[in-house]
Tab-separated table of C-alpha atoms and ligand atoms in Angstrom:
chain	number	residue	atom	x	y	z
A	1	MET	CA	-18.803	-123.354	-69.728
A	2	ASN	CA	-21.404	-120.708	-68.933
A	3	VAL	CA	-21.547	-119.453	-65.343
A	4	GLY	CA	-23.888	-116.868	-63.877
A	5	ILE	CA	-27.191	-116.226	-62.148
A	6	ASP	CA	-29.430	-119.275	-61.874
A	7	SER	CA	-32.145	-117.787	-59.656
A	8	ILE	CA	-32.892	-114.389	-58.147
A	9	SER	CA	-35.304	-113.242	-55.422
A	10	LEU	CA	-36.271	-110.009	-53.679
A	11	CYS	CA	-37.508	-109.129	-50.180
A	12	VAL	CA	-38.511	-105.625	-49.051
A	13	PRO	CA	-40.125	-104.411	-45.814
A	14	GLU	CA	-43.904	-104.329	-45.654
A	15	SER	CA	-44.036	-100.560	-45.154
A	16	TYR	CA	-42.953	-97.475	-47.023
A	17	TYR	CA	-42.893	-93.731	-46.522
A	18	SER	CA	-43.998	-91.524	-49.404
A	19	LEU	CA	-41.504	-88.945	-50.669
A	20	ALA	CA	-44.379	-86.558	-51.407
A	21	ASP	CA	-45.120	-86.671	-47.643
A	22	LEU	CA	-41.431	-86.129	-46.828
A	23	ALA	CA	-41.358	-83.104	-49.154
A	24	GLU	CA	-44.420	-81.686	-47.381
A	25	LYS	CA	-42.694	-82.230	-44.037
A	26	HIS	CA	-39.565	-80.478	-45.382
A	27	GLY	CA	-41.705	-77.680	-46.837
A	28	ILE	CA	-40.347	-78.111	-50.360
A	29	ASP	CA	-41.797	-78.799	-53.818
A	30	PRO	CA	-42.499	-82.603	-54.023
A	31	ASN	CA	-41.247	-82.550	-57.629
A	32	LYS	CA	-37.709	-82.191	-56.300
A	33	TYR	CA	-37.951	-85.712	-54.863
A	34	LEU	CA	-40.309	-87.211	-57.457
A	35	TYR	CA	-38.429	-85.936	-60.548
A	36	GLY	CA	-35.237	-84.169	-59.375
A	37	ILE	CA	-34.161	-87.231	-57.360
A	38	GLY	CA	-36.491	-89.661	-59.152
A	39	GLN	CA	-37.928	-91.407	-56.086
A	40	GLU	CA	-41.546	-92.021	-55.126
A	41	LYS	CA	-41.329	-94.214	-51.998
A	42	MET	CA	-38.713	-95.342	-49.511
A	43	ALA	CA	-39.030	-98.809	-47.984
A	44	VAL	CA	-39.003	-98.592	-44.171
A	45	PRO	CA	-38.185	-101.615	-41.976
A	46	SER	CA	-40.177	-102.184	-38.793
A	47	PRO	CA	-38.156	-102.530	-35.560
A	48	ASP	CA	-38.385	-106.351	-35.817
A	49	GLU	CA	-36.859	-106.340	-39.329
A	50	ASP	CA	-33.158	-105.969	-40.084
A	51	ILE	CA	-30.682	-106.986	-42.774
A	52	VAL	CA	-30.781	-110.597	-41.530
A	53	THR	CA	-34.577	-110.985	-41.741
A	54	LEU	CA	-34.623	-109.305	-45.154
A	55	ALA	CA	-31.714	-111.472	-46.371
A	56	ALA	CA	-33.293	-114.714	-45.174
A	57	GLY	CA	-36.654	-113.627	-46.619
A	58	ALA	CA	-35.041	-112.995	-50.014
A	59	ALA	CA	-33.121	-116.283	-50.049
A	60	LYS	CA	-35.931	-118.570	-48.798
A	61	PRO	CA	-37.820	-119.006	-52.113
A	62	ILE	CA	-34.671	-119.914	-54.098
A	63	VAL	CA	-33.056	-122.204	-51.522
A	64	THR	CA	-35.185	-125.163	-52.555
A	65	ASP	CA	-34.524	-128.693	-51.278
A	66	GLU	CA	-32.778	-129.425	-54.579
A	67	VAL	CA	-30.455	-126.407	-54.299
A	68	ARG	CA	-29.765	-126.547	-50.534
A	69	ASP	CA	-27.203	-129.363	-50.558
A	70	SER	CA	-25.222	-127.920	-53.491
A	71	ILE	CA	-24.540	-124.617	-51.719
A	72	SER	CA	-20.852	-124.621	-50.795
A	73	THR	CA	-20.590	-120.940	-49.861
A	74	VAL	CA	-22.797	-118.093	-48.660
A	75	ILE	CA	-21.556	-114.548	-49.204
A	76	LEU	CA	-23.664	-111.849	-47.606
A	77	ALA	CA	-22.778	-108.359	-48.784
A	78	THR	CA	-23.838	-105.430	-46.622
A	79	GLU	CA	-22.703	-102.074	-45.340
A	80	SER	CA	-25.318	-102.015	-42.550
A	81	GLY	CA	-24.284	-105.193	-40.718
A	82	VAL	CA	-25.618	-106.191	-37.291
A	83	ASP	CA	-22.342	-107.336	-35.727
A	84	GLN	CA	-18.709	-106.281	-35.976
A	85	SER	CA	-17.492	-109.882	-35.787
A	86	LYS	CA	-20.096	-112.494	-36.658
A	87	SER	CA	-21.155	-112.682	-40.310
A	88	ALA	CA	-24.863	-111.922	-40.753
A	89	GLY	CA	-24.878	-114.829	-43.210
A	90	LEU	CA	-24.538	-117.264	-40.300
A	91	PHE	CA	-27.937	-116.267	-38.953
A	92	VAL	CA	-29.304	-116.832	-42.473
A	93	HIS	CA	-27.468	-120.178	-42.686
A	94	GLY	CA	-29.300	-121.265	-39.519
A	95	LEU	CA	-32.706	-119.932	-40.532
A	96	LEU	CA	-32.533	-121.641	-43.938
A	97	GLY	CA	-31.149	-124.937	-42.606
A	98	LEU	CA	-28.095	-124.953	-44.868
A	99	LYS	CA	-25.619	-127.814	-44.551
A	100	PRO	CA	-22.744	-127.426	-42.069
A	101	ASN	CA	-20.150	-128.202	-44.783
A	102	CYS	CA	-20.443	-124.661	-46.134
A	103	ARG	CA	-18.343	-121.488	-45.817
A	104	VAL	CA	-20.115	-118.286	-44.769
A	105	VAL	CA	-18.597	-114.806	-44.981
A	106	GLU	CA	-19.638	-111.156	-45.056
A	107	PHE	CA	-18.301	-108.752	-47.684
A	108	LYS	CA	-18.061	-105.012	-47.131
A	109	GLN	CA	-17.137	-102.246	-49.549
A	110	ALA	CA	-20.058	-99.847	-49.435
A	111	CYS	CA	-22.572	-100.524	-52.235
A	112	TYR	CA	-20.020	-102.533	-54.251
A	113	GLY	CA	-19.838	-105.612	-51.944
A	114	ALA	CA	-22.313	-107.813	-53.831
A	115	THR	CA	-20.450	-107.318	-57.106
A	116	ALA	CA	-17.202	-108.521	-55.522
A	117	ALA	CA	-19.231	-111.505	-54.250
A	118	LEU	CA	-20.747	-112.205	-57.664
A	119	GLN	CA	-17.434	-112.040	-59.537
A	120	MET	CA	-15.614	-114.185	-56.970
A	121	ALA	CA	-18.469	-116.707	-56.946
A	122	THR	CA	-18.340	-116.885	-60.742
A	123	ASP	CA	-14.601	-117.629	-60.663
A	124	MET	CA	-15.114	-120.244	-57.927
A	125	VAL	CA	-17.812	-122.017	-59.957
A	126	ARG	CA	-15.572	-121.954	-63.044
A	127	GLN	CA	-12.979	-123.792	-60.919
A	128	ARG	CA	-15.438	-126.309	-59.372
A	129	PRO	CA	-18.644	-126.366	-61.437
A	130	GLU	CA	-20.494	-128.845	-59.188
A	131	GLN	CA	-20.985	-126.194	-56.468
A	132	LYS	CA	-23.607	-123.456	-56.162
A	133	ILE	CA	-22.974	-120.204	-54.330
A	134	LEU	CA	-25.634	-118.184	-52.529
A	135	ILE	CA	-25.073	-114.444	-52.661
A	136	ILE	CA	-27.264	-112.102	-50.663
A	137	ALA	CA	-27.107	-108.318	-50.815
A	138	SER	CA	-29.003	-106.830	-47.883
A	139	ASP	CA	-28.999	-103.255	-46.627
A	140	ILE	CA	-30.908	-100.559	-44.795
A	141	ALA	CA	-29.899	-97.117	-46.086
A	142	ARG	CA	-30.156	-94.568	-43.277
A	143	TYR	CA	-29.213	-90.882	-43.268
A	144	GLU	CA	-29.892	-88.393	-40.472
A	145	GLN	CA	-33.463	-87.112	-40.413
A	146	ASP	CA	-33.825	-83.698	-42.089
A	147	SER	CA	-30.445	-84.171	-43.821
A	148	GLN	CA	-29.831	-83.817	-47.566
A	149	GLY	CA	-29.603	-87.611	-47.871
A	150	GLU	CA	-32.863	-88.466	-46.052
A	151	CYS	CA	-34.820	-88.626	-49.314
A	152	THR	CA	-32.452	-91.336	-50.604
A	153	GLN	CA	-33.115	-93.884	-47.844
A	154	GLY	CA	-34.536	-97.345	-48.485
A	155	ALA	CA	-34.236	-100.985	-47.448
A	156	GLY	CA	-34.266	-104.396	-49.067
A	157	ALA	CA	-32.424	-107.581	-49.900
A	158	LEU	CA	-31.780	-109.522	-53.057
A	159	ALA	CA	-30.566	-113.128	-53.172
A	160	MET	CA	-29.005	-114.920	-56.142
A	161	VAL	CA	-27.758	-118.442	-56.688
A	162	VAL	CA	-24.653	-118.578	-58.899
A	163	SER	CA	-24.122	-121.820	-60.801
A	164	ALA	CA	-22.793	-123.449	-63.956
A	165	ASN	CA	-25.277	-123.474	-66.863
A	166	PRO	CA	-27.445	-120.821	-65.183
A	167	ARG	CA	-31.094	-120.385	-66.140
A	168	ILE	CA	-31.220	-116.564	-66.129
A	169	LEU	CA	-27.930	-114.780	-66.934
A	170	ASN	CA	-24.521	-115.810	-68.280
A	171	LEU	CA	-21.797	-113.520	-66.936
A	172	HIS	CA	-19.110	-112.447	-69.418
A	173	ARG	CA	-15.428	-112.712	-68.536
A	174	ALA	CA	-14.497	-109.071	-69.287
A	175	ARG	CA	-14.447	-106.769	-66.243
A	176	GLY	CA	-13.182	-103.269	-65.627
A	177	MET	CA	-12.396	-102.096	-62.098
A	178	HIS	CA	-11.439	-98.703	-60.722
A	179	SER	CA	-10.497	-98.175	-57.062
A	180	PHE	CA	-9.174	-95.157	-55.227
A	181	ASP	CA	-9.221	-93.671	-51.717
A	182	VAL	CA	-11.801	-90.881	-51.389
A	183	MET	CA	-14.202	-89.707	-48.627
A	184	ASP	CA	-17.461	-89.241	-50.512
A	185	PHE	CA	-19.658	-91.400	-48.248
A	186	TRP	CA	-18.723	-93.271	-45.067
A	187	ARG	CA	-20.127	-94.513	-41.759
A	188	PRO	CA	-17.818	-94.426	-38.729
A	189	ASN	CA	-18.130	-97.332	-36.263
A	190	ASN	CA	-19.986	-95.181	-33.741
A	191	HIS	CA	-22.606	-93.930	-36.247
A	192	LYS	CA	-25.823	-95.665	-37.286
A	193	ALA	CA	-26.536	-93.209	-40.098
A	194	ALA	CA	-24.261	-92.543	-43.078
A	195	GLN	CA	-22.131	-89.414	-43.477
A	196	VAL	CA	-21.955	-88.085	-47.008
A	197	ASP	CA	-20.531	-85.341	-49.183
A	198	GLY	CA	-23.459	-85.520	-51.605
A	199	GLN	CA	-22.201	-83.533	-54.584
A	200	LEU	CA	-18.706	-85.063	-54.349
A	201	SER	CA	-20.259	-88.543	-54.248
A	202	ILE	CA	-22.044	-87.876	-57.543
A	203	GLU	CA	-18.850	-86.591	-59.232
A	204	VAL	CA	-16.795	-89.515	-57.959
A	205	TYR	CA	-19.454	-92.053	-59.026
A	206	LEU	CA	-19.418	-90.697	-62.591
A	207	GLU	CA	-15.619	-90.534	-62.822
A	208	SER	CA	-15.364	-94.055	-61.445
A	209	MET	CA	-17.801	-95.237	-64.121
A	210	ARG	CA	-15.830	-93.634	-66.984
A	211	GLN	CA	-12.596	-95.242	-65.759
A	212	ALA	CA	-14.189	-98.654	-65.152
A	213	TRP	CA	-15.786	-98.516	-68.621
A	214	ASN	CA	-12.362	-97.900	-70.225
A	215	GLU	CA	-10.875	-100.805	-68.265
A	216	TYR	CA	-13.782	-103.053	-69.319
A	217	LYS	CA	-13.161	-102.262	-72.993
A	218	ALA	CA	-9.399	-102.832	-72.521
A	219	ASP	CA	-10.246	-106.252	-71.002
A	220	GLY	CA	-11.953	-107.318	-74.257
A	221	GLY	CA	-15.446	-106.167	-73.278
A	222	HIS	CA	-18.228	-105.294	-75.701
A	223	GLU	CA	-18.565	-102.000	-77.527
A	224	LEU	CA	-21.337	-99.764	-76.184
A	225	ALA	CA	-23.360	-100.416	-79.348
A	226	GLU	CA	-23.358	-104.125	-78.438
A	227	LEU	CA	-24.956	-103.464	-75.039
A	228	PRO	CA	-28.604	-102.626	-75.782
A	229	TRP	CA	-29.551	-102.785	-72.088
A	230	LEU	CA	-27.826	-101.003	-69.219
A	231	CYS	CA	-28.129	-101.129	-65.432
A	232	PHE	CA	-26.368	-98.696	-63.122
A	233	HIS	CA	-26.045	-98.624	-59.348
A	234	GLN	CA	-29.016	-96.451	-58.378
A	235	PRO	CA	-28.806	-94.712	-54.984
A	236	PHE	CA	-31.729	-92.742	-56.432
A	237	THR	CA	-33.045	-93.302	-59.944
A	238	LYS	CA	-31.945	-89.885	-61.278
A	239	MET	CA	-28.350	-91.069	-60.659
A	240	ALA	CA	-28.820	-93.824	-63.250
A	241	LYS	CA	-29.959	-91.169	-65.714
A	242	LYS	CA	-26.825	-89.136	-64.987
A	243	ALA	CA	-24.700	-92.280	-65.474
A	244	PHE	CA	-26.393	-93.068	-68.801
A	245	THR	CA	-25.730	-89.527	-70.042
A	246	ALA	CA	-22.079	-89.649	-68.942
A	247	LEU	CA	-21.523	-93.056	-70.552
A	248	THR	CA	-23.123	-92.184	-73.876
A	249	GLU	CA	-21.262	-88.851	-73.973
A	250	SER	CA	-17.979	-90.720	-73.482
A	251	GLU	CA	-18.776	-92.738	-76.648
A	252	PRO	CA	-20.496	-90.087	-78.786
A	253	GLU	CA	-20.684	-92.122	-81.999
A	254	GLN	CA	-22.124	-95.290	-80.481
A	255	GLY	CA	-24.023	-93.521	-77.701
A	256	GLN	CA	-26.318	-91.822	-80.209
A	257	ALA	CA	-27.935	-95.170	-81.020
A	258	LEU	CA	-29.024	-95.687	-77.405
A	259	THR	CA	-32.164	-94.134	-75.960
A	260	GLY	CA	-33.539	-93.903	-72.432
A	261	GLU	CA	-35.353	-97.177	-73.129
A	262	SER	CA	-32.082	-99.038	-72.576
A	263	TYR	CA	-32.199	-98.366	-68.812
A	264	GLU	CA	-35.716	-97.103	-67.980
A	265	HIS	CA	-37.198	-100.494	-67.004
A	266	SER	CA	-34.322	-100.978	-64.563
A	267	LEU	CA	-35.591	-98.014	-62.507
A	268	LEU	CA	-39.145	-99.156	-61.814
A	269	TYR	CA	-38.482	-101.144	-58.635
A	270	GLY	CA	-35.837	-98.757	-57.240
A	271	ARG	CA	-38.211	-95.821	-57.576
A	272	GLN	CA	-40.609	-97.664	-55.228
A	273	ILE	CA	-37.989	-98.944	-52.777
A	274	GLY	CA	-35.195	-96.366	-52.486
A	275	ASN	CA	-31.512	-97.012	-52.005
A	276	THR	CA	-30.639	-100.544	-50.943
A	277	TYR	CA	-26.857	-99.999	-51.160
A	278	THR	CA	-25.399	-103.443	-52.083
A	279	ALA	CA	-28.714	-104.686	-53.502
A	280	SER	CA	-29.492	-101.590	-55.544
A	281	LEU	CA	-27.757	-102.554	-58.824
A	282	TYR	CA	-29.231	-106.059	-58.665
A	283	ILE	CA	-32.736	-104.819	-57.897
A	284	GLY	CA	-32.252	-102.666	-61.012
A	285	LEU	CA	-31.263	-105.769	-62.987
A	286	LEU	CA	-34.286	-107.650	-61.638
A	287	SER	CA	-36.528	-104.714	-62.537
A	288	LEU	CA	-35.213	-104.751	-66.119
A	289	LEU	CA	-35.719	-108.506	-66.498
A	290	GLU	CA	-39.186	-108.531	-64.894
A	291	ASN	CA	-40.642	-105.343	-66.366
A	292	ASN	CA	-39.247	-105.090	-69.875
A	293	PRO	CA	-42.008	-106.347	-72.204
A	294	GLN	CA	-39.464	-107.263	-74.896
A	295	ASP	CA	-37.969	-110.728	-75.058
A	296	LEU	CA	-34.371	-110.177	-73.925
A	297	THR	CA	-33.171	-113.672	-74.853
A	298	ASP	CA	-29.486	-113.722	-75.903
A	299	GLN	CA	-29.213	-109.943	-75.519
A	300	ASN	CA	-26.355	-108.281	-73.641
A	301	ILE	CA	-26.719	-106.165	-70.518
A	302	GLY	CA	-23.981	-103.767	-69.352
A	303	LEU	CA	-23.798	-103.264	-65.579
A	304	PHE	CA	-22.013	-100.652	-63.488
A	305	SER	CA	-21.522	-101.215	-59.764
A	306	TYR	CA	-20.313	-98.408	-57.497
A	307	GLY	CA	-19.343	-98.403	-53.830
A	308	SER	CA	-18.257	-95.127	-52.271
A	309	GLY	CA	-14.833	-94.855	-50.877
A	310	SER	CA	-14.465	-96.032	-53.712
A	311	VAL	CA	-14.617	-99.058	-56.020
A	312	GLY	CA	-16.386	-99.132	-59.384
A	313	GLU	CA	-16.754	-102.083	-61.737
A	314	PHE	CA	-18.218	-102.325	-65.222
A	315	PHE	CA	-19.148	-105.810	-66.450
A	316	SER	CA	-21.670	-107.490	-68.686
A	317	ALA	CA	-23.907	-110.510	-69.031
A	318	SER	CA	-26.250	-112.087	-71.567
A	319	VAL	CA	-29.787	-113.323	-71.033
A	320	VAL	CA	-30.379	-117.092	-71.180
A	321	PRO	CA	-33.201	-118.523	-73.368
A	322	GLY	CA	-36.260	-119.352	-71.221
A	323	TYR	CA	-35.196	-116.850	-68.505
A	324	ARG	CA	-38.778	-115.664	-67.888
A	325	GLU	CA	-39.878	-119.065	-66.595
A	326	HIS	CA	-37.332	-118.777	-63.781
A	327	LEU	CA	-38.232	-115.277	-62.599
A	328	ARG	CA	-40.654	-114.659	-59.726
A	329	THR	CA	-42.220	-111.607	-61.345
A	330	GLU	CA	-45.758	-111.899	-60.014
A	331	GLU	CA	-44.583	-112.574	-56.461
A	332	HIS	CA	-42.260	-109.528	-56.502
A	333	GLN	CA	-44.827	-107.182	-58.027
A	334	GLN	CA	-47.437	-108.323	-55.497
A	335	MET	CA	-44.945	-107.804	-52.635
A	336	LEU	CA	-44.399	-104.191	-53.747
A	337	ALA	CA	-48.093	-103.515	-54.352
A	338	ASP	CA	-49.217	-104.914	-50.979
A	339	ARG	CA	-47.095	-102.598	-48.803
A	340	GLN	CA	-48.658	-100.126	-46.368
A	341	ALA	CA	-47.927	-96.402	-46.232
A	342	LEU	CA	-46.589	-94.962	-42.962
A	343	SER	CA	-47.412	-91.624	-41.412
A	344	HIS	CA	-44.468	-89.324	-40.647
A	345	GLU	CA	-44.908	-90.045	-36.941
A	346	LYS	CA	-44.671	-93.812	-37.433
A	347	TYR	CA	-41.747	-93.535	-39.905
A	348	SER	CA	-39.869	-91.317	-37.474
A	349	ALA	CA	-40.630	-93.515	-34.437
A	350	TRP	CA	-39.455	-96.682	-36.257
A	351	PHE	CA	-36.324	-94.878	-37.450
A	352	TYR	CA	-35.247	-94.129	-33.873
A	353	GLN	CA	-36.431	-97.494	-32.456
A	354	SER	CA	-34.354	-99.333	-35.076
A	355	LEU	CA	-31.272	-97.321	-34.123
A	356	ALA	CA	-31.476	-98.202	-30.420
A	357	ASP	CA	-28.662	-100.292	-28.886
A	358	HIS	CA	-30.555	-103.026	-27.049
A	359	LYS	CA	-28.995	-105.155	-24.338
A	360	ASN	CA	-32.226	-106.969	-23.507
A	361	GLN	CA	-35.387	-106.304	-25.496
A	362	VAL	CA	-38.373	-108.252	-26.736
A	363	MET	CA	-39.312	-106.803	-30.109
A	364	PRO	CA	-42.968	-105.961	-30.818
A	365	LYS	CA	-44.493	-108.329	-33.369
A	366	LEU	CA	-44.900	-106.139	-36.451
A	367	SER	CA	-43.433	-107.905	-39.477
A	368	ASN	CA	-45.288	-110.683	-41.303
A	369	ARG	CA	-42.370	-111.512	-43.587
A	370	PRO	CA	-41.019	-115.099	-43.248
A	371	TYR	CA	-38.471	-114.148	-40.562
A	372	ARG	CA	-38.321	-111.555	-37.804
A	373	LEU	CA	-36.048	-110.373	-35.022
A	374	GLU	CA	-37.800	-111.735	-31.913
A	375	LYS	CA	-35.587	-110.388	-29.171
A	376	VAL	CA	-32.162	-109.334	-28.018
A	377	GLU	CA	-30.813	-111.201	-24.969
A	378	GLU	CA	-27.565	-109.983	-23.404
A	379	PHE	CA	-26.725	-108.444	-26.827
A	380	ARG	CA	-27.455	-111.751	-28.623
A	381	ARG	CA	-29.873	-111.376	-31.508
A	382	VAL	CA	-32.576	-114.055	-31.600
A	383	TYR	CA	-34.489	-114.556	-34.846
A	384	GLY	CA	-37.765	-116.367	-35.312
A	385	VAL	CA	-39.881	-117.810	-38.097
A	386	ASN	CA	-43.303	-116.323	-38.709
A	387	ASP	CA	-46.038	-118.950	-38.833
B	425	CAA	N1	-38.623	-79.892	-59.414
B	425	CAA	C1	-37.853	-80.765	-60.139
B	425	CAA	N2	-36.517	-80.936	-59.918
B	425	CAA	C2	-35.952	-80.242	-58.910
B	425	CAA	C3	-36.693	-79.336	-58.117
B	425	CAA	C4	-38.089	-79.167	-58.411
B	425	CAA	N3	-38.849	-78.335	-57.707
B	425	CAA	N4	-35.851	-78.791	-57.211
B	425	CAA	C5	-34.641	-79.340	-57.422
B	425	CAA	N5	-34.692	-80.212	-58.452
B	425	CAA	C6	-33.613	-81.034	-59.007
B	425	CAA	C7	-32.275	-80.328	-59.098
B	425	CAA	O1	-32.204	-79.540	-60.257
B	425	CAA	C8	-31.334	-81.522	-59.130
B	425	CAA	O2	-31.339	-82.090	-60.423
B	425	CAA	P1	-29.942	-82.426	-61.154
B	425	CAA	O3	-29.176	-83.302	-60.206
B	425	CAA	O4	-30.352	-83.105	-62.406
B	425	CAA	O5	-29.255	-81.113	-61.342
B	425	CAA	C9	-32.021	-82.531	-58.211
B	425	CAA	O6	-33.375	-82.092	-58.080
B	425	CAA	C10	-31.409	-82.612	-56.833
B	425	CAA	O7	-31.296	-81.341	-56.335
B	425	CAA	P2	-30.056	-80.896	-55.441
B	425	CAA	O8	-28.774	-81.292	-56.119
B	425	CAA	O9	-30.250	-79.498	-55.029
B	425	CAA	O10	-30.294	-81.876	-54.202
B	425	CAA	P3	-29.581	-81.875	-52.811
B	425	CAA	O11	-28.401	-80.993	-52.805
B	425	CAA	O12	-30.635	-81.646	-51.783
B	425	CAA	O13	-29.074	-83.399	-52.629
B	425	CAA	C11	-28.138	-85.521	-53.109
B	425	CAA	C12	-29.093	-84.415	-53.588
B	425	CAA	C13	-26.702	-85.033	-53.155
B	425	CAA	C14	-28.298	-86.726	-54.032
B	425	CAA	C15	-28.522	-85.924	-51.649
B	425	CAA	O14	-29.810	-86.480	-51.628
B	425	CAA	C16	-27.548	-86.937	-51.027
B	425	CAA	O15	-26.539	-86.551	-50.452
B	425	CAA	N6	-27.870	-88.257	-51.133
B	425	CAA	C17	-27.000	-89.305	-50.560
B	425	CAA	C18	-25.726	-89.529	-51.374
B	425	CAA	C19	-25.950	-90.216	-52.690
B	425	CAA	O16	-26.928	-90.902	-52.914
B	425	CAA	N7	-24.960	-90.078	-53.599
B	425	CAA	C20	-24.994	-90.736	-54.881
B	425	CAA	C21	-23.625	-91.122	-55.393
B	425	CAA	S1	-22.745	-92.080	-54.165
B	425	CAA	C22	-23.390	-93.679	-54.333
B	425	CAA	O17	-23.998	-93.996	-55.312
B	425	CAA	C23	-23.193	-94.648	-53.211
B	425	CAA	C24	-24.460	-94.758	-52.443
B	425	CAA	O18	-25.291	-95.581	-52.709
B	425	CAA	C25	-24.678	-93.802	-51.341
């Protein structure tokens, strides 16, 4: 039985901040951000947007009436959650009107959480094929202003329904994991912005990928030459380029056959959005499927997921015939094209407003996405539906 991704949908904030403007503010050559880091824009949430509104906005188009009653489980993966106890997925469950006979949990392991969700969902569907599982990766990547990491911020959510006989991607059984305890990137409970050892994080990412790749092959995975398309976790798109180089160098004979084309289409959305932590790999996958002009039917895609701290996993999937009919390409491309640019003043003001700890606050009406944070009452978050 084939199991995998049956539908997939993206939601990003309506505003972005240009990295050329950030470079000007930092007094450095914009090419460092545009080419050295490989980012053009960072998505910036308004104060009435958060990981819940983005998650619900991503899931809404694929939770159709037909799908709603088959959803047995919602797994929301995030490393920028809104509550230390309550799963953000429960707010989404309410907003989308999902059935009460449903389990809802939140997964956390830095940027890796959605991959744990996807693999566990796949195993659950193999056990009980009548169910569908909704996975949502939703994150707001925040670093201190004027820090090294500021240029790698971003925000967005990606939702996927996992089912038997999926219409987009069949996931393969082979998987290679690599976990070890390292402090390359972390966010203590009393911090809203991430702490990072930037250069160490890059080294650890690449080492994790080499080890996970070896485990994937040992688990009966494909040879590199059998994976014409590749997607890597992309905290910034240059990182995917570094990962491609490291992977092909680790398999010199097969790696020679692969060119940059194998991953370049996976970078197009990320370059316009920035880091979305848990969603980043899957936005890369979506970008490949929606932007590659070639027909990818029956072709294999190799994927590498990385979450600092750290867990890496290499896995693969193959594209289902007719996949294009089930993508929402036009809608996603329009959503990215229609965003508004922010001035530095507005970007900076929203950054600090979003970090505030509200006890009681009515949020200004800024977002026109399907859902917004309306207010906070005695620390309770209250979400609303935009008309
Ligand atoms: N024109 C073109 N390129 C230029 C340039 C110019 N004028 N000036 C510099 N560059 C290039 C540099 O040569 C360098 O390229 P290479 O990496 O290919 O050598 C690139 O721009 C970046 O330059 P620096 O290394 O000097 O950049 P930096 O020290 O300011 O910081 C960073 C880069 C470490 C990625 C930092 O932005 C950061 O800490 N980001 C957050 C952490 C992160 O994203 N880590 C990734 C791995 S961890 C992970 O994946 C989990 C996650 O999501 C966080």
